[in-house]
Each structure stands twice: as C-alpha cells, then as structure tokens.
C-alpha cells in the first residue's frame, strides 16, 4: 500500500470514529429518542465500527508489523504484543490517576475509571507479555533449528 493511500485511509478511519463517537453515541444513543432510532444507531455503529474501522485498522497494523519485522529481525507477534501493551499501560495509568482525583466529587465515574484502569493495566498486559514471551521463545527455537515453525503448533489443524 502506498503512503498517500494509507494516509487517506487513516484520515477516513479517524473521521468515521469521531462521527461514531460524537454523533451516533452522544447525540442519538444517549438522548431521549425512540427505541427503534436508538437500535438503528447501534446497528450503524457496529456495522461501521466492526465492519470497516476495525478490519482496516488491523490491516494497517499487520502491514506495519511486517515492515518492522523485516527491519528489526524480531518476531511479528512480539512486536504486536508490545505495541499493544504499552498503550494499554498508559491508558490504565491515566485512568487510575483520574479515578483518584474524582473519588471525592463523582464517585460513580471514579469507580468506572478504576475498572478501566484495572482491565487495561492488568488483563491485557498480562496476555500481551505472555504472548510476546512465547513468540520470542518460538523464534529462538526456529533460529536454532534453522527452519520456520508455527508460533502455536497445536493450531496446525485449525489453520485455514
């Protein structure tokens, strides 16, 4: 994919994401509208969000990982795991900090932010770090045997 086309797609993703957040979520779903209008807005959010934004964003992440994998000679899974672990950690730390600041003024929002902090810092990072460690281990085994190996050999039967 060339840089102009990729930049155009990223701008489209950002604009669609903003439209989903500020128009559909804030203006329709959270307001006093008919249930059918809200249901239609929710369906539009899922179709655009999952069908377009997520799929194309993952495609860009895969392309970027392939380039980094070739340039750094690190395993692609390792790069993806750490690429998602650090942003999650930052989100968790910011959410925890905001939760502590809001605990006296807005208790409900402080609880919600604490839940976000716990889920982003612990849950996803534990998975990402374990996944990255496994990828490095499998890459080392492949390097010692001087041949390609599946990252998850048990998934050979499931592979499409």
Coordinates of C-alpha atoms in Angstrom, one line a residue, residues 13 16-21 41-57:
X13 CA -10.8 6.0 9.9
X16 CA -15.6 7.8 10.9
X17 CA -14.6 7.1 14.5
X18 CA -15.3 10.7 15.5
X19 CA -18.7 10.6 13.8
X20 CA -19.5 7.3 15.6
X21 CA -18.5 8.8 18.9
X41 CA -27.9 3.9 15.6
X42 CA -26.4 1.0 17.5
X43 CA -26.6 -1.2 14.4
X44 CA -24.9 1.5 12.3
X45 CA -22.1 1.9 15.0
X46 CA -21.5 -1.9 14.9
X47 CA -21.5 -2.1 11.1
X48 CA -19.2 0.9 10.6
X49 CA -17.1 0.2 13.7
X50 CA -16.5 -3.5 13.2
X51 CA -17.0 -3.9 9.5
X52 CA -14.8 -1.0 8.4
X53 CA -12.8 0.7 11.0
X54 CA -11.5 -2.3 12.9
X55 CA -10.8 -4.5 9.9
X56 CA -8.9 -1.8 8.0
X57 CA -7.0 -0.7 11.1

